[in-house]
Structure formats: C-alpha cells, structure tokens
mmCIF file of C-alpha atoms in Angstrom:
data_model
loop_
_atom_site.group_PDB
_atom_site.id
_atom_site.type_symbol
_atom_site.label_atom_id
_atom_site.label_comp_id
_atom_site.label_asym_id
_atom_site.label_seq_id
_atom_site.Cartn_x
_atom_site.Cartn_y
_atom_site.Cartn_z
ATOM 1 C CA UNK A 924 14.926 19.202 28.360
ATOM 2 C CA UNK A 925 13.320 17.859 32.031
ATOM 3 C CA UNK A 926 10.040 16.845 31.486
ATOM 4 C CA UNK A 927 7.479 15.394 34.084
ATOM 5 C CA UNK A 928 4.792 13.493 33.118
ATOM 6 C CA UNK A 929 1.569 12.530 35.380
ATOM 7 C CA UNK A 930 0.595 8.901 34.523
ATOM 8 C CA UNK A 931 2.404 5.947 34.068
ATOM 9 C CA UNK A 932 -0.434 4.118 32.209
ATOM 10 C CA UNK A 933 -0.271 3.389 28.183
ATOM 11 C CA UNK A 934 -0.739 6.649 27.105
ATOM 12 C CA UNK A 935 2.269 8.082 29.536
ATOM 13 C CA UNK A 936 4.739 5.845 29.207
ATOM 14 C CA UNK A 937 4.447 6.193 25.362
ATOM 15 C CA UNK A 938 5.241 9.678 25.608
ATOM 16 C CA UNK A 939 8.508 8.976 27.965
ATOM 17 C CA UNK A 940 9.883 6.312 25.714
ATOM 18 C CA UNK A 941 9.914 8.349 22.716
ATOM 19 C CA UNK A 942 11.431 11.200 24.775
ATOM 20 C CA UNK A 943 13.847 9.193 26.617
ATOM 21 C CA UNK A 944 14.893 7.775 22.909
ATOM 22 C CA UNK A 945 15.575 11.674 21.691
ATOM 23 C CA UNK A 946 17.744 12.223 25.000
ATOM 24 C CA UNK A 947 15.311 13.929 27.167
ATOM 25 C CA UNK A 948 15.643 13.971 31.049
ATOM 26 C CA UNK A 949 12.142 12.379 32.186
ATOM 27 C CA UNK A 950 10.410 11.813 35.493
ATOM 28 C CA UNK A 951 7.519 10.100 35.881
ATOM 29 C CA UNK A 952 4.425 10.734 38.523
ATOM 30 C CA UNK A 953 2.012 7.380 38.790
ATOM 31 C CA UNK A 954 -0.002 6.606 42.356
ATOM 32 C CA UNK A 955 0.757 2.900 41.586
ATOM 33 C CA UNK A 956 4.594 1.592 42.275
ATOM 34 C CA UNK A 957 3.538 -1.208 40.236
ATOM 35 C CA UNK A 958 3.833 0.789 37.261
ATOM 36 C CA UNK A 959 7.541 1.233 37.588
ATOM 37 C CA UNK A 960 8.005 -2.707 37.035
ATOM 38 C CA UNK A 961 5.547 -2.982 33.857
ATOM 39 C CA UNK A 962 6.707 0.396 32.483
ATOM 40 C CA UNK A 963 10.237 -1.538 30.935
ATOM 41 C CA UNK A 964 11.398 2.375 30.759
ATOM 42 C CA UNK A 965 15.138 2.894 31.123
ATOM 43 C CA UNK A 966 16.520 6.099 32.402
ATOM 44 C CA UNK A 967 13.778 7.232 33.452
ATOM 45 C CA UNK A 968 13.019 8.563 36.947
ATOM 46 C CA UNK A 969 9.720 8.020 39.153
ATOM 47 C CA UNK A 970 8.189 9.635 42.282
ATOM 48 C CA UNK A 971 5.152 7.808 43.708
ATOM 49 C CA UNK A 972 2.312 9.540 44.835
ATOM 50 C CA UNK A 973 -0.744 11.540 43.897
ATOM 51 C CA UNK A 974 0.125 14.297 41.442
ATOM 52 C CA UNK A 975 -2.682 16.421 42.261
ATOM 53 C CA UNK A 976 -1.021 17.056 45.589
ATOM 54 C CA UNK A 977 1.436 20.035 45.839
ATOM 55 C CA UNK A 978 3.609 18.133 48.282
ATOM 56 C CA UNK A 979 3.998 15.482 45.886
ATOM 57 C CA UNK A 980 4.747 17.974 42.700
ATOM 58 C CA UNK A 981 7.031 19.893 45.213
ATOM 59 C CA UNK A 982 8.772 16.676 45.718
ATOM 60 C CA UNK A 983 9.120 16.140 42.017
ATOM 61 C CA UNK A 984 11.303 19.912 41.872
ATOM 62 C CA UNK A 985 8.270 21.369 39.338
ATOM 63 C CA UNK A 986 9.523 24.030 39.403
ATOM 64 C CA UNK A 987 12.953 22.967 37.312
ATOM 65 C CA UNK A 988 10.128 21.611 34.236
ATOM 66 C CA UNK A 989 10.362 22.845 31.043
ATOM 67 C CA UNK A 990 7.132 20.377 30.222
ATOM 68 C CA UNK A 991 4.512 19.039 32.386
ATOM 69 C CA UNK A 992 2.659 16.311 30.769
ATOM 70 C CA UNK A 993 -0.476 15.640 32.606
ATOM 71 C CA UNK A 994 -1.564 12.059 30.594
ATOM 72 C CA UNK A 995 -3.677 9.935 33.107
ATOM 73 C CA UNK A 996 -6.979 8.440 32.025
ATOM 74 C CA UNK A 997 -8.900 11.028 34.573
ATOM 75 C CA UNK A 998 -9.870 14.435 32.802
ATOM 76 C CA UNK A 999 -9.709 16.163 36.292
ATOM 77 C CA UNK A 1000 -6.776 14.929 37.236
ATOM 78 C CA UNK A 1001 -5.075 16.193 33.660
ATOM 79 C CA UNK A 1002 -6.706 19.512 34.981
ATOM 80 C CA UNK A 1003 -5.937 20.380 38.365
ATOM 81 C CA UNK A 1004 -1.850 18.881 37.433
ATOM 82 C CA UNK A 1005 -2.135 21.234 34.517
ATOM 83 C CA UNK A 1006 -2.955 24.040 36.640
ATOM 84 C CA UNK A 1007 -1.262 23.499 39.328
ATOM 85 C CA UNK A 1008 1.840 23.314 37.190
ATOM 86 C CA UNK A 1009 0.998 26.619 35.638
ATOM 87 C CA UNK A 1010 0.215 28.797 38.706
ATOM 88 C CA UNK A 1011 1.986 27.355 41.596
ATOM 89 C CA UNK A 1012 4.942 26.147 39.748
ATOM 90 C CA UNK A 1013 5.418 28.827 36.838
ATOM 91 C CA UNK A 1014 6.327 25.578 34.128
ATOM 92 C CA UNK A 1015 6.587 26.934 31.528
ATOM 93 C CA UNK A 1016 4.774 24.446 28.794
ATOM 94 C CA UNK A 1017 1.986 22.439 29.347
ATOM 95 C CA UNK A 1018 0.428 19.774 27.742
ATOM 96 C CA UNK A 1019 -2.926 17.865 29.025
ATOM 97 C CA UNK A 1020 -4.507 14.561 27.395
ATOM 98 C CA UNK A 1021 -8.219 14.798 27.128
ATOM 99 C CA UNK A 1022 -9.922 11.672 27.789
ATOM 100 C CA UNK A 1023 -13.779 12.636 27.227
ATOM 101 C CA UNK A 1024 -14.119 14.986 24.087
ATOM 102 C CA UNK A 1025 -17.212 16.680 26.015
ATOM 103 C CA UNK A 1026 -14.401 17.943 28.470
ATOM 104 C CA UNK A 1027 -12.147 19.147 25.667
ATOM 105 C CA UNK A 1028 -13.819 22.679 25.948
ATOM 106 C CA UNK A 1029 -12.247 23.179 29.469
ATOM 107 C CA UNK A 1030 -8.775 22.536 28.377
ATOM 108 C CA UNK A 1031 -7.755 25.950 27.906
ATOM 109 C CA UNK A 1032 -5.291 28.384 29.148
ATOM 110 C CA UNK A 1033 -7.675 29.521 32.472
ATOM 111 C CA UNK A 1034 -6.482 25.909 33.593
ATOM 112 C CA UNK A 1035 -3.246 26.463 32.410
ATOM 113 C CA UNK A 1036 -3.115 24.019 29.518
ATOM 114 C CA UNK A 1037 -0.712 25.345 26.770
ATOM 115 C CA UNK A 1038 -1.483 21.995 24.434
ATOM 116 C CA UNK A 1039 -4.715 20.046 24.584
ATOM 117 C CA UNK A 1040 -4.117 16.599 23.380
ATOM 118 C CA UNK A 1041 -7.749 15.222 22.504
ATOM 119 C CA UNK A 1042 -7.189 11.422 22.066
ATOM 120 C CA UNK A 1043 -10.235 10.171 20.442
ATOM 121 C CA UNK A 1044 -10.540 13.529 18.269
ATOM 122 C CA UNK A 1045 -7.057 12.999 17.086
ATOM 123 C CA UNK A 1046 -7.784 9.027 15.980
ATOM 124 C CA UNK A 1047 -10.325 10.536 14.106
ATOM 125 C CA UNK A 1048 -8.632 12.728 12.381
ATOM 126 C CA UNK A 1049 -6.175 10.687 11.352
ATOM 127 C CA UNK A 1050 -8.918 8.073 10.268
ATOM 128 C CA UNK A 1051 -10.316 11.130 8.156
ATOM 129 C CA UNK A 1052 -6.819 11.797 6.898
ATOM 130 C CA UNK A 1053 -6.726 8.226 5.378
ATOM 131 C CA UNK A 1054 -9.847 8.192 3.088
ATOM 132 C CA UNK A 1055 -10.520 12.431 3.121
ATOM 133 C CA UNK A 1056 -7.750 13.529 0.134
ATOM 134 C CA UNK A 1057 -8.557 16.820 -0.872
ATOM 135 C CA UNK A 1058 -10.351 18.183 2.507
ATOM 136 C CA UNK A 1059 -8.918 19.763 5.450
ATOM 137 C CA UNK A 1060 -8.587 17.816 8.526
ATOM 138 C CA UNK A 1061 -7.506 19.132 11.983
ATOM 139 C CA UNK A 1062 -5.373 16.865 13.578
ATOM 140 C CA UNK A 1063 -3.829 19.179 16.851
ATOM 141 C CA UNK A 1064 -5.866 22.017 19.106
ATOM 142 C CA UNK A 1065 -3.418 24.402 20.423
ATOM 143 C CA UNK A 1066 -4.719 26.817 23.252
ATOM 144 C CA UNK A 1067 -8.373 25.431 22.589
ATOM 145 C CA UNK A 1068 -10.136 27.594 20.883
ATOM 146 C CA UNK A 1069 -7.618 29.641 19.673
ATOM 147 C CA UNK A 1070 -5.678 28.142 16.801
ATOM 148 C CA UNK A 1071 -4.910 24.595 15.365
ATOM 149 C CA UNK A 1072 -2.445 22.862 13.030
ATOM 150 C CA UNK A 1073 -4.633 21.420 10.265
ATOM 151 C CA UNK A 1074 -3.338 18.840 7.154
ATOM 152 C CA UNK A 1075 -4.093 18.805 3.641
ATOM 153 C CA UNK A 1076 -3.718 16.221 1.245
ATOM 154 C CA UNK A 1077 -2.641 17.057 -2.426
ATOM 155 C CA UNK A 1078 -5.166 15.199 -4.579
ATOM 156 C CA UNK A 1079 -3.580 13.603 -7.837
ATOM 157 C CA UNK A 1080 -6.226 16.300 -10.343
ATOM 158 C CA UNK A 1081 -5.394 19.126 -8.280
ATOM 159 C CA UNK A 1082 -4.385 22.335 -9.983
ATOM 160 C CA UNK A 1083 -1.944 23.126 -6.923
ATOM 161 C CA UNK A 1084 -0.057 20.750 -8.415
ATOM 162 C CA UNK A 1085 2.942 21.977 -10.369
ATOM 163 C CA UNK A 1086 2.091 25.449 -8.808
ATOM 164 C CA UNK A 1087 3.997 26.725 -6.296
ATOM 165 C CA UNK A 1088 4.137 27.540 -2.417
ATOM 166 C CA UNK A 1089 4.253 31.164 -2.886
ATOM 167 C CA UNK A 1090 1.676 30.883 -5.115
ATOM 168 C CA UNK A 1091 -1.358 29.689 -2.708
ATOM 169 C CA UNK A 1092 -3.883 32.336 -1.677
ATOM 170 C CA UNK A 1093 -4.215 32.063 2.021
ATOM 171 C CA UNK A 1094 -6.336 33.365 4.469
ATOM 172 C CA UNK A 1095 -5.100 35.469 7.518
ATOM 173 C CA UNK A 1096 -4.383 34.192 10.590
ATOM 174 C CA UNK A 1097 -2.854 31.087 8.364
ATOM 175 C CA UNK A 1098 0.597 29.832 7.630
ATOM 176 C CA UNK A 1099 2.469 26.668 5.908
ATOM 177 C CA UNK A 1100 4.310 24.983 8.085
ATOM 178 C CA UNK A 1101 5.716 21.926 7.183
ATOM 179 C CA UNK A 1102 5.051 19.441 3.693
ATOM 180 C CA UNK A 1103 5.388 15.593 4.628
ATOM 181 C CA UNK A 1104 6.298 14.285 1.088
ATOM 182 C CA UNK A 1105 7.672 10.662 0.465
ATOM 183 C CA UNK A 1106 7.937 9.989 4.570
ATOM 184 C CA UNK A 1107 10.052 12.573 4.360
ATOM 185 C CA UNK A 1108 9.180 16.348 6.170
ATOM 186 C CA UNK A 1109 10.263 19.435 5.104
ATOM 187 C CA UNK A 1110 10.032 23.227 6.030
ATOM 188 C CA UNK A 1111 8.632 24.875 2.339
ATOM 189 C CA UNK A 1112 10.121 27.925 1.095
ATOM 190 C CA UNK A 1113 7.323 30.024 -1.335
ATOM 191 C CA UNK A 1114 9.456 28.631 -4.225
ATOM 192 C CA UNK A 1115 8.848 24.830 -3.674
ATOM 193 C CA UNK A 1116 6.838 23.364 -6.415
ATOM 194 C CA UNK A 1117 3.666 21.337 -5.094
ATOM 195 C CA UNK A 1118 3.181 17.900 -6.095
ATOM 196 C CA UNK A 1119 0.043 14.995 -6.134
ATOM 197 C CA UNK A 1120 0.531 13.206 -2.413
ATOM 198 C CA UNK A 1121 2.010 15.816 -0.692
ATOM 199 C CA UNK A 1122 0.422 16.530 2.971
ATOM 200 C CA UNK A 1123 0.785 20.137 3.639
ATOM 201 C CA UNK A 1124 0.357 21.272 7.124
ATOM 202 C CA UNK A 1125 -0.924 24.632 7.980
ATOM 203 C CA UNK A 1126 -0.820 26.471 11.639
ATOM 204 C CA UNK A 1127 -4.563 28.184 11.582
ATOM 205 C CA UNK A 1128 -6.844 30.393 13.533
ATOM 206 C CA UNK A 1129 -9.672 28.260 13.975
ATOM 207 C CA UNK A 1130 -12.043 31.129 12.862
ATOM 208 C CA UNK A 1131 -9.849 31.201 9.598
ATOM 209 C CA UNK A 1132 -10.319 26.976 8.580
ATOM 210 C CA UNK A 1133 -13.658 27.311 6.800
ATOM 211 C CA UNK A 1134 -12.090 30.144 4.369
ATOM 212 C CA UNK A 1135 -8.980 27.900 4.274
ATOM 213 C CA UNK A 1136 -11.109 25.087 3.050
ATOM 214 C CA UNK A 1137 -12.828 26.768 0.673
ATOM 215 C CA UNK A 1138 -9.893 28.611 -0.380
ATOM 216 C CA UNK A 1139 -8.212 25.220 -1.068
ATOM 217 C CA UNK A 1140 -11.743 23.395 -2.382
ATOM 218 C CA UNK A 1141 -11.952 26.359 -5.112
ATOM 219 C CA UNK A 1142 -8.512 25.661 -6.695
ATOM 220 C CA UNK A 1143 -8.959 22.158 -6.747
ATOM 221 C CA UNK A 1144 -12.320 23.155 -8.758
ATOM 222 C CA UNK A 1145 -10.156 24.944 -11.149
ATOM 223 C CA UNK A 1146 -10.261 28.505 -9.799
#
C-alpha cells in the first residue's frame, strides 16, 4: 500500500514508522528538510515543500495514493491536503488529524476527510477507558457525524458474562466488531461466550450509542 503523509513532526512520523514496520511504501511531505535528519525513518521517501500546493502534491504522484494522511499540527492545513487529495487527486482514503476539537465538526466528507483522527478526544477516551468499566466510550469518529467505533468493558458482576455473542440485544445501525481479550484480538462469532475483562468493540451510528448504552447499562442491572 503507497501512502503519503503531510507532516513530518511527532505525530507523522509515528504513523510512517509503524507503517514502514508492516511493509508499507511511504512518502513523506514536511516544508522543513530538517525533518528528514531527526525523523531516523528508514525506507521511507520525502518530497520537500508545502503540501497545500498542487504542484507540490503533483510532484509527490497523488494520484498513485491509496492513503493520504494529512497529520501536521495546523487544522487548515489537515483540511485543504485532505481535500485537495479527494477532489483533485481522486485518493481514494483519507485520513486528517484534528488538532483543535472545536474544528473537529469540519472534518467531514465535504472536505474530503474519510477518517477524522481527533487527538485530544481520543487521549480522552482512552483515559475514560482506564477507570470507566462498564460504560461506553468512543474512541474513533469515522465520517464525522456519521458513525463511530465505540469500546466496552466487561465488568467482573456483569450478567453478559457467561452469555453469549449472539445473545446481546443490539440496536440498529450497530455491530460487534472485534473482542480484545488477554492482549489478544479476535473477530467474535454469535457463539463466543463473554467473559469479565473482555473489551468489546462495536462499529455504531452515532444516533444509535445512547440506546447502545442503555441497552448494555440494563443487562448489567440484571435485565
């Protein structure tokens, strides 16, 4: 998979190391050709300029993407790359790093983000995730506004426990996705029986997570 990324800083060259480590072909876009020297990134290529400028992107063959990150510390930036990509490039996946959660509204498909990445909202959620067992927490927007993957932590008094997959009442709009049991994920089948710890991850309309919570809140009551 070729994926370009727009922003060498922390966040970006994250991403391309843990790419580059699963085999992925990955060029990076940064305005600074310092950032090639402090990056440490093998096998990876770069292309120095200003990624909000078509000749630059045209330079960087866009148009062969299957991903565009945009992941620089500048909201507009992550926007007009995002777009850009989308519209004048066709790439087919996008993904855009939100910096300022009061921006996080605009990072929807009419600026051709496919993934909104909200930073801080995601640290939360993970913080929530450590001391919330038993509550929903969202931990990914996907097409803002639209739908979201959301986690679920198995408390140890919870009647799901023992029951199985199958068995859970969900909403519409809602689907199990993955269980993370033991460090170790798994796709469910409706058969798998449930057990205290497990994180269950659900892909949700976001219209759907208040019955979802409840839903999950009432068998842990007993229902």
């Amino acid at each position: 998979m070729r994926v370009v990324i727009a922003g060498a800083g922390s966040v970006g060259s994250s991403i391309a190391r843990e790419l580059l480590g699963n085999k992925h072909e990955i060029l990076l876009i940064d305005e600074k050709p310092e950032a090639i020297g402090r990056s440490g990134l093998k096998g990876a290529k770069w292309l120095i300029g200003d990624a909000c400028e078509l000749t630059t992107l045209k330079d960087a063959h866009l148009e062969e993407a299957d991903v565009v990150v945009s992941a620089t510390g500048d909201d507009k930036v992550n926007l007009v790359v995002s777009l850009l990509a989308k519209s004048e490039f066709g790439v087919g996946r996008t993904v855009g790093r939100v910096n300022n959660p009061k921006n996080d509204w605009m990072f929807d498909d009419s600026w051709g983000v496919d993934v909104a990445v909200n930073t801080p909202r995601l640290m939360t959620a993970l913080v929530e995730e450590a001391v919330e067992i038993g509550d929903l927490v969202r931990l990914l927007t996907l097409q803002t506004g639209v739908s979201s993957i959301v986690e679920f932590t198995v408390p140890q008094d919870s009647p799901l426990v023992g029951g199985t997959i199958g068995a859970v009442t969900l909403p519409e709009d809602c689907a199990v996705v993955a269980i993370l049991r033991d460090d170790s994920p798994f796709s469910p089948s409706p058969d798998d029986v449930i057990e205290a710890g497990d994180e269950i991850f659900f892909l949700a309309a976001i219209a759907v997570e208040d019955e979802l919570r409840v839903a999950l809140a009432a068998r842990s009551d007993g229902d």
